[in-house]
């Protein structure tokens, strides 16, 4: 028994001796390790924390990029506005400034086909105008448009007055026979002069004012060829205009004769609507016979004379006919197509006094 106690005691002492006594440094080291072991998160907690940090970083980056994009867009937009021209002051090129379609224009009043239908120099005036219902018109400033100037069918173009179907001027006719059997041109001029109040006799007008030339080398554009009181051919519009202006100048009149040749015949209806009779060249009875009795080169120009040429005065029109003072037969009507054909044969010649 005593031996067992002694053995147990010895074992205890041996265990105590073999077990090292912890120092302060060991205690601190153990405390630190213990603290670190307690504060160290698990792998799952580390993953959640990393995901949260990445989300915050991405959100911050997205907001920063959005703000930067907005700033760049604002700067670029402002730069483009300052670079664009505010007005177009240069007119179109020389060729383009002549016509658009059929609308003549000038360097100071032109149509902008891309930006606006209003010339640049007028655009600012319109922009500053506070009038609510200012109609689009090129009329002078003193012109005040009314409801009648605008259509009622919903279109934007002004209404044009309807064309009259029957217009006949009150003009007295003069016959060329017996004094001037081949003087229809000078008699037609006398008809128009008498209409304007000049009491000139056709024979006096022929003898004293009309230029004349013999058959040989005579140009009917500028002279009466032959003899109107006997055997003669006649003359063309320039000769009649010269005769009329010489007479009007001697009378001290402000009226003048004008050569208005070269248009389709319906063009001359507008003169009738204005009360102006028109001297025209056609054929006898408007038979559209284009037989030539003479042609040649005079002064470098080709000249011909039609056997049935005739000069008369247009004084009116109806829906289907033209009305004339005809020095051969009196006041007469001819069909529009026949008149147009005969007029074309005689080179579309016409003259007026106004």
GROMACS .gro file of C-alpha atoms in nm:
model
  354
    1UNK     CA    1   0.000   0.000   0.000
    2UNK     CA    2   0.268   0.239   0.102
    3UNK     CA    3   0.471   0.139  -0.197
    4UNK     CA    4   0.181   0.218  -0.426
    5UNK     CA    5   0.141   0.562  -0.275
    6UNK     CA    6   0.511   0.622  -0.310
    7UNK     CA    7   0.495   0.516  -0.679
    8UNK     CA    8   0.193   0.741  -0.746
    9UNK     CA    9   0.366   1.032  -0.585
   10UNK     CA   10   0.676   0.978  -0.793
   11UNK     CA   11   0.471   0.965  -1.110
   12UNK     CA   12   0.301   1.291  -1.024
   13UNK     CA   13   0.629   1.464  -0.954
   14UNK     CA   14   0.772   1.335  -1.281
   15UNK     CA   15   0.471   1.466  -1.473
   16UNK     CA   16   0.501   1.804  -1.309
   17UNK     CA   17   0.870   1.821  -1.391
   18UNK     CA   18   0.814   1.724  -1.758
   19UNK     CA   19   0.533   1.978  -1.808
   20UNK     CA   20   0.692   2.318  -1.893
   21UNK     CA   21   0.574   2.624  -1.707
   22UNK     CA   22   0.420   2.876  -1.944
   23UNK     CA   23   0.588   3.216  -1.961
   24UNK     CA   24   0.433   3.564  -2.031
   25UNK     CA   25   0.544   3.549  -2.393
   26UNK     CA   26   0.382   3.210  -2.432
   27UNK     CA   27   0.065   3.341  -2.273
   28UNK     CA   28   0.061   3.641  -2.508
   29UNK     CA   29   0.128   3.417  -2.805
   30UNK     CA   30  -0.151   3.187  -2.708
   31UNK     CA   31  -0.385   3.480  -2.648
   32UNK     CA   32  -0.299   3.624  -2.986
   33UNK     CA   33  -0.353   3.296  -3.159
   34UNK     CA   34  -0.675   3.250  -2.974
   35UNK     CA   35  -0.792   3.596  -3.071
   36UNK     CA   36  -0.698   3.540  -3.431
   37UNK     CA   37  -0.875   3.211  -3.438
   38UNK     CA   38  -1.186   3.371  -3.295
   39UNK     CA   39  -1.182   3.673  -3.548
   40UNK     CA   40  -1.105   3.466  -3.859
   41UNK     CA   41  -1.421   3.435  -4.072
   42UNK     CA   42  -1.529   3.125  -4.245
   43UNK     CA   43  -1.495   3.070  -4.626
   44UNK     CA   44  -1.867   3.135  -4.678
   45UNK     CA   45  -1.845   3.473  -4.504
   46UNK     CA   46  -1.545   3.568  -4.720
   47UNK     CA   47  -1.742   3.495  -5.043
   48UNK     CA   48  -2.038   3.710  -4.939
   49UNK     CA   49  -1.809   3.997  -4.845
   50UNK     CA   50  -1.623   3.976  -5.179
   51UNK     CA   51  -1.951   3.974  -5.378
   52UNK     CA   52  -2.077   4.276  -5.185
   53UNK     CA   53  -1.755   4.469  -5.252
   54UNK     CA   54  -1.766   4.385  -5.626
   55UNK     CA   55  -2.132   4.501  -5.651
   56UNK     CA   56  -2.052   4.833  -5.487
   57UNK     CA   57  -1.750   4.881  -5.713
   58UNK     CA   58  -1.952   4.807  -6.034
   59UNK     CA   59  -2.237   5.039  -5.929
   60UNK     CA   60  -1.991   5.320  -5.860
   61UNK     CA   61  -1.821   5.263  -6.198
   62UNK     CA   62  -2.158   5.262  -6.385
   63UNK     CA   63  -2.270   5.589  -6.223
   64UNK     CA   64  -1.933   5.749  -6.305
   65UNK     CA   65  -1.951   5.643  -6.673
   66UNK     CA   66  -2.312   5.764  -6.705
   67UNK     CA   67  -2.220   6.106  -6.572
   68UNK     CA   68  -1.914   6.126  -6.800
   69UNK     CA   69  -2.127   6.033  -7.106
   70UNK     CA   70  -2.377   6.309  -7.026
   71UNK     CA   71  -2.098   6.566  -6.997
   72UNK     CA   72  -1.940   6.461  -7.329
   73UNK     CA   73  -2.279   6.470  -7.512
   74UNK     CA   74  -2.348   6.821  -7.383
   75UNK     CA   75  -2.007   6.947  -7.496
   76UNK     CA   76  -2.038   6.790  -7.845
   77UNK     CA   77  -2.392   6.927  -7.898
   78UNK     CA   78  -2.284   7.277  -7.804
   79UNK     CA   79  -1.985   7.253  -8.041
   80UNK     CA   80  -2.206   7.149  -8.335
   81UNK     CA   81  -2.446   7.436  -8.274
   82UNK     CA   82  -2.168   7.692  -8.277
   83UNK     CA   83  -2.020   7.543  -8.596
   84UNK     CA   84  -2.345   7.557  -8.799
   85UNK     CA   85  -2.407   7.875  -9.006
   86UNK     CA   86  -2.698   8.080  -8.877
   87UNK     CA   87  -2.808   8.222  -9.212
   88UNK     CA   88  -2.736   8.161  -9.579
   89UNK     CA   89  -2.624   8.485  -9.735
   90UNK     CA   90  -2.466   8.360 -10.055
   91UNK     CA   91  -2.701   8.348 -10.356
   92UNK     CA   92  -2.715   8.042 -10.580
   93UNK     CA   93  -2.474   8.003 -10.869
   94UNK     CA   94  -2.518   8.216 -11.182
   95UNK     CA   95  -2.694   7.940 -11.373
   96UNK     CA   96  -2.922   7.843 -11.083
   97UNK     CA   97  -3.008   8.208 -11.014
   98UNK     CA   98  -3.169   8.246 -11.352
   99UNK     CA   99  -3.460   8.002 -11.325
  100UNK     CA  100  -3.618   7.734 -11.089
  101UNK     CA  101  -3.849   7.541 -11.305
  102UNK     CA  102  -4.024   7.826 -11.468
  103UNK     CA  103  -3.988   8.074 -11.192
  104UNK     CA  104  -3.728   8.360 -11.274
  105UNK     CA  105  -3.525   8.476 -10.983
  106UNK     CA  106  -3.245   8.722 -10.914
  107UNK     CA  107  -2.939   8.734 -10.693
  108UNK     CA  108  -3.123   8.938 -10.429
  109UNK     CA  109  -3.453   8.753 -10.433
  110UNK     CA  110  -3.394   8.385 -10.476
  111UNK     CA  111  -3.558   8.064 -10.362
  112UNK     CA  112  -3.378   7.837 -10.119
  113UNK     CA  113  -3.474   7.487 -10.229
  114UNK     CA  114  -3.326   7.305  -9.931
  115UNK     CA  115  -3.390   7.512  -9.620
  116UNK     CA  116  -3.672   7.752  -9.681
  117UNK     CA  117  -3.899   7.897  -9.943
  118UNK     CA  118  -3.832   8.246  -9.810
  119UNK     CA  119  -3.519   8.440  -9.918
  120UNK     CA  120  -3.267   8.476  -9.635
  121UNK     CA  121  -3.288   8.854  -9.629
  122UNK     CA  122  -3.665   8.828  -9.572
  123UNK     CA  123  -3.656   8.537  -9.326
  124UNK     CA  124  -3.547   8.752  -9.030
  125UNK     CA  125  -3.826   9.001  -9.097
  126UNK     CA  126  -4.083   8.723  -9.097
  127UNK     CA  127  -3.936   8.573  -8.780
  128UNK     CA  128  -3.971   8.905  -8.596
  129UNK     CA  129  -4.324   8.965  -8.721
  130UNK     CA  130  -4.588   8.894  -8.458
  131UNK     CA  131  -4.879   8.896  -8.701
  132UNK     CA  132  -5.071   8.570  -8.658
  133UNK     CA  133  -5.226   8.533  -9.003
  134UNK     CA  134  -4.991   8.707  -9.246
  135UNK     CA  135  -5.064   8.556  -9.591
  136UNK     CA  136  -4.772   8.438  -9.807
  137UNK     CA  137  -4.763   8.697 -10.085
  138UNK     CA  138  -4.502   8.878 -10.292
  139UNK     CA  139  -4.732   9.178 -10.339
  140UNK     CA  140  -4.599   9.528 -10.258
  141UNK     CA  141  -4.615   9.639  -9.894
  142UNK     CA  142  -4.905   9.873  -9.969
  143UNK     CA  143  -5.114   9.584 -10.097
  144UNK     CA  144  -5.367   9.446  -9.847
  145UNK     CA  145  -5.491   9.100  -9.951
  146UNK     CA  146  -5.854   9.007  -9.907
  147UNK     CA  147  -6.040   8.677  -9.884
  148UNK     CA  148  -6.088   8.688 -10.261
  149UNK     CA  149  -5.712   8.646 -10.308
  150UNK     CA  150  -5.718   8.299 -10.157
  151UNK     CA  151  -5.892   7.981 -10.272
  152UNK     CA  152  -6.180   7.818 -10.094
  153UNK     CA  153  -6.097   7.462 -10.204
  154UNK     CA  154  -5.826   7.406  -9.942
  155UNK     CA  155  -5.527   7.467 -10.171
  156UNK     CA  156  -5.257   7.724 -10.100
  157UNK     CA  157  -5.247   7.895 -10.440
  158UNK     CA  158  -5.443   8.217 -10.503
  159UNK     CA  159  -5.745   8.191 -10.727
  160UNK     CA  160  -5.696   8.321 -11.081
  161UNK     CA  161  -5.984   8.509 -11.238
  162UNK     CA  162  -6.172   8.291 -11.485
  163UNK     CA  163  -6.077   8.350 -11.848
  164UNK     CA  164  -6.345   8.523 -12.050
  165UNK     CA  165  -6.480   8.317 -12.337
  166UNK     CA  166  -6.592   8.613 -12.551
  167UNK     CA  167  -6.401   8.940 -12.581
  168UNK     CA  168  -6.455   9.165 -12.884
  169UNK     CA  169  -6.315   9.518 -12.902
  170UNK     CA  170  -6.506   9.800 -13.067
  171UNK     CA  171  -6.279   9.877 -13.363
  172UNK     CA  172  -6.386  10.026 -13.696
  173UNK     CA  173  -6.270   9.850 -14.010
  174UNK     CA  174  -6.112  10.015 -14.318
  175UNK     CA  175  -6.111   9.846 -14.659
  176UNK     CA  176  -5.795   9.851 -14.869
  177UNK     CA  177  -5.965   9.863 -15.208
  178UNK     CA  178  -5.977  10.046 -15.438
  179UNK     CA  179  -5.687  10.275 -15.338
  180UNK     CA  180  -5.444  10.012 -15.205
  181UNK     CA  181  -5.527   9.673 -15.360
  182UNK     CA  182  -5.196   9.528 -15.230
  183UNK     CA  183  -5.164   9.748 -14.921
  184UNK     CA  184  -5.317   9.531 -14.646
  185UNK     CA  185  -5.022   9.604 -14.411
  186UNK     CA  186  -5.048   9.984 -14.420
  187UNK     CA  187  -5.430   9.966 -14.405
  188UNK     CA  188  -5.412   9.742 -14.095
  189UNK     CA  189  -5.182   9.999 -13.934
  190UNK     CA  190  -5.431  10.273 -14.023
  191UNK     CA  191  -5.711  10.074 -13.854
  192UNK     CA  192  -5.517  10.062 -13.526
  193UNK     CA  193  -5.407  10.427 -13.543
  194UNK     CA  194  -5.768  10.533 -13.605
  195UNK     CA  195  -5.872  10.325 -13.301
  196UNK     CA  196  -5.637  10.540 -13.090
  197UNK     CA  197  -5.780  10.861 -13.234
  198UNK     CA  198  -5.539  10.947 -13.516
  199UNK     CA  199  -5.739  11.039 -13.832
  200UNK     CA  200  -5.479  10.928 -14.086
  201UNK     CA  201  -5.578  10.809 -14.431
  202UNK     CA  202  -5.411  10.482 -14.540
  203UNK     CA  203  -5.289  10.630 -14.867
  204UNK     CA  204  -5.126  10.925 -14.689
  205UNK     CA  205  -4.961  10.688 -14.441
  206UNK     CA  206  -4.827  10.476 -14.727
  207UNK     CA  207  -4.701  10.766 -14.936
  208UNK     CA  208  -4.542  10.969 -14.656
  209UNK     CA  209  -4.422  10.727 -14.387
  210UNK     CA  210  -4.374  10.369 -14.514
  211UNK     CA  211  -4.022  10.274 -14.637
  212UNK     CA  212  -4.027  10.130 -14.990
  213UNK     CA  213  -3.789   9.929 -15.211
  214UNK     CA  214  -3.804   9.786 -15.565
  215UNK     CA  215  -3.839   9.414 -15.632
  216UNK     CA  216  -3.468   9.368 -15.697
  217UNK     CA  217  -3.279   9.314 -15.371
  218UNK     CA  218  -3.566   9.454 -15.163
  219UNK     CA  219  -3.601   9.303 -14.814
  220UNK     CA  220  -3.966   9.289 -14.698
  221UNK     CA  221  -3.854   9.292 -14.336
  222UNK     CA  222  -3.761   9.656 -14.367
  223UNK     CA  223  -3.934   9.785 -14.682
  224UNK     CA  224  -4.256   9.753 -14.872
  225UNK     CA  225  -4.159   9.561 -15.189
  226UNK     CA  226  -4.321   9.687 -15.507
  227UNK     CA  227  -4.617   9.924 -15.528
  228UNK     CA  228  -4.915   9.888 -15.292
  229UNK     CA  229  -5.134  10.093 -15.527
  230UNK     CA  230  -5.062   9.856 -15.817
  231UNK     CA  231  -4.838   9.551 -15.837
  232UNK     CA  232  -4.661   9.481 -15.510
  233UNK     CA  233  -4.569   9.204 -15.267
  234UNK     CA  234  -4.597   9.365 -14.924
  235UNK     CA  235  -4.387   9.396 -14.607
  236UNK     CA  236  -4.329   9.231 -14.269
  237UNK     CA  237  -4.366   9.341 -13.906
  238UNK     CA  238  -4.042   9.545 -13.868
  239UNK     CA  239  -4.142   9.768 -14.161
  240UNK     CA  240  -4.489   9.831 -14.011
  241UNK     CA  241  -4.334   9.912 -13.670
  242UNK     CA  242  -4.098  10.164 -13.831
  243UNK     CA  243  -4.387  10.326 -14.020
  244UNK     CA  244  -4.600  10.351 -13.706
  245UNK     CA  245  -4.324  10.499 -13.490
  246UNK     CA  246  -4.229  10.758 -13.752
  247UNK     CA  247  -4.590  10.875 -13.770
  248UNK     CA  248  -4.643  10.873 -13.389
  249UNK     CA  249  -4.320  11.065 -13.329
  250UNK     CA  250  -4.428  11.334 -13.574
  251UNK     CA  251  -4.759  11.366 -13.391
  252UNK     CA  252  -4.579  11.408 -13.057
  253UNK     CA  253  -4.755  11.104 -12.913
  254UNK     CA  254  -4.626  10.897 -12.623
  255UNK     CA  255  -4.762  10.584 -12.790
  256UNK     CA  256  -4.518  10.355 -12.968
  257UNK     CA  257  -4.534  10.058 -13.201
  258UNK     CA  258  -4.377   9.731 -13.087
  259UNK     CA  259  -4.283   9.410 -13.265
  260UNK     CA  260  -4.431   9.127 -13.053
  261UNK     CA  261  -4.367   8.841 -13.295
  262UNK     CA  262  -4.271   8.486 -13.209
  263UNK     CA  263  -4.547   8.354 -12.981
  264UNK     CA  264  -4.823   8.097 -13.025
  265UNK     CA  265  -5.137   8.270 -13.144
  266UNK     CA  266  -5.331   8.220 -12.820
  267UNK     CA  267  -5.070   8.437 -12.649
  268UNK     CA  268  -5.221   8.744 -12.818
  269UNK     CA  269  -5.557   8.690 -12.651
  270UNK     CA  270  -5.406   8.861 -12.346
  271UNK     CA  271  -5.365   9.183 -12.548
  272UNK     CA  272  -5.732   9.173 -12.644
  273UNK     CA  273  -5.825   9.137 -12.276
  274UNK     CA  274  -5.626   9.455 -12.212
  275UNK     CA  275  -5.807   9.641 -12.492
  276UNK     CA  276  -5.514   9.634 -12.737
  277UNK     CA  277  -5.583   9.530 -13.099
  278UNK     CA  278  -5.304   9.325 -13.260
  279UNK     CA  279  -5.177   9.346 -13.620
  280UNK     CA  280  -5.098   8.991 -13.734
  281UNK     CA  281  -4.982   8.812 -14.052
  282UNK     CA  282  -5.169   8.513 -14.192
  283UNK     CA  283  -5.304   8.399 -14.527
  284UNK     CA  284  -5.602   8.509 -14.735
  285UNK     CA  285  -5.920   8.365 -14.577
  286UNK     CA  286  -5.692   8.169 -14.341
  287UNK     CA  287  -5.663   7.888 -14.596
  288UNK     CA  288  -5.315   7.793 -14.465
  289UNK     CA  289  -5.173   7.778 -14.817
  290UNK     CA  290  -4.794   7.781 -14.783
  291UNK     CA  291  -4.711   7.825 -15.153
  292UNK     CA  292  -4.401   8.041 -15.203
  293UNK     CA  293  -4.378   8.293 -15.484
  294UNK     CA  294  -4.028   8.417 -15.398
  295UNK     CA  295  -3.732   8.336 -15.174
  296UNK     CA  296  -3.368   8.439 -15.154
  297UNK     CA  297  -3.076   8.560 -14.942
  298UNK     CA  298  -3.078   8.932 -14.867
  299UNK     CA  299  -2.812   9.088 -14.647
  300UNK     CA  300  -2.706   8.745 -14.526
  301UNK     CA  301  -3.064   8.656 -14.424
  302UNK     CA  302  -3.299   8.402 -14.577
  303UNK     CA  303  -3.618   8.576 -14.691
  304UNK     CA  304  -3.929   8.433 -14.855
  305UNK     CA  305  -4.270   8.554 -14.961
  306UNK     CA  306  -4.587   8.348 -14.957
  307UNK     CA  307  -4.826   8.388 -15.248
  308UNK     CA  308  -5.133   8.412 -15.021
  309UNK     CA  309  -4.986   8.624 -14.742
  310UNK     CA  310  -5.224   8.870 -14.579
  311UNK     CA  311  -5.217   9.123 -14.295
  312UNK     CA  312  -5.518   9.196 -14.070
  313UNK     CA  313  -5.611   9.314 -13.719
  314UNK     CA  314  -5.714   9.083 -13.434
  315UNK     CA  315  -5.991   9.255 -13.235
  316UNK     CA  316  -6.151   8.970 -13.037
  317UNK     CA  317  -6.210   8.603 -12.973
  318UNK     CA  318  -6.488   8.362 -12.881
  319UNK     CA  319  -6.470   8.007 -12.751
  320UNK     CA  320  -6.398   7.866 -13.098
  321UNK     CA  321  -6.312   8.161 -13.326
  322UNK     CA  322  -6.102   8.474 -13.361
  323UNK     CA  323  -6.255   8.803 -13.475
  324UNK     CA  324  -6.068   9.033 -13.718
  325UNK     CA  325  -6.087   9.362 -13.895
  326UNK     CA  326  -5.995   9.226 -14.239
  327UNK     CA  327  -5.901   9.498 -14.493
  328UNK     CA  328  -6.022   9.271 -14.774
  329UNK     CA  329  -6.371   9.180 -14.650
  330UNK     CA  330  -6.454   9.371 -14.329
  331UNK     CA  331  -6.515   9.235 -13.977
  332UNK     CA  332  -6.499   8.857 -13.994
  333UNK     CA  333  -6.452   8.543 -13.782
  334UNK     CA  334  -6.216   8.254 -13.856
  335UNK     CA  335  -6.176   7.922 -13.676
  336UNK     CA  336  -5.900   7.916 -13.417
  337UNK     CA  337  -5.709   7.624 -13.566
  338UNK     CA  338  -5.712   7.772 -13.916
  339UNK     CA  339  -5.586   8.103 -13.780
  340UNK     CA  340  -5.308   7.934 -13.584
  341UNK     CA  341  -5.194   7.733 -13.890
  342UNK     CA  342  -5.187   8.039 -14.117
  343UNK     CA  343  -5.010   8.244 -13.850
  344UNK     CA  344  -4.736   7.979 -13.824
  345UNK     CA  345  -4.685   7.981 -14.202
  346UNK     CA  346  -4.616   8.355 -14.185
  347UNK     CA  347  -4.348   8.315 -13.917
  348UNK     CA  348  -4.565   8.414 -13.616
  349UNK     CA  349  -4.545   8.787 -13.690
  350UNK     CA  350  -4.739   9.043 -13.486
  351UNK     CA  351  -4.712   9.405 -13.372
  352UNK     CA  352  -4.907   9.639 -13.144
  353UNK     CA  353  -4.933  10.004 -13.045
  354UNK     CA  354  -4.949  10.107 -12.680
   0.00000   0.00000   0.00000
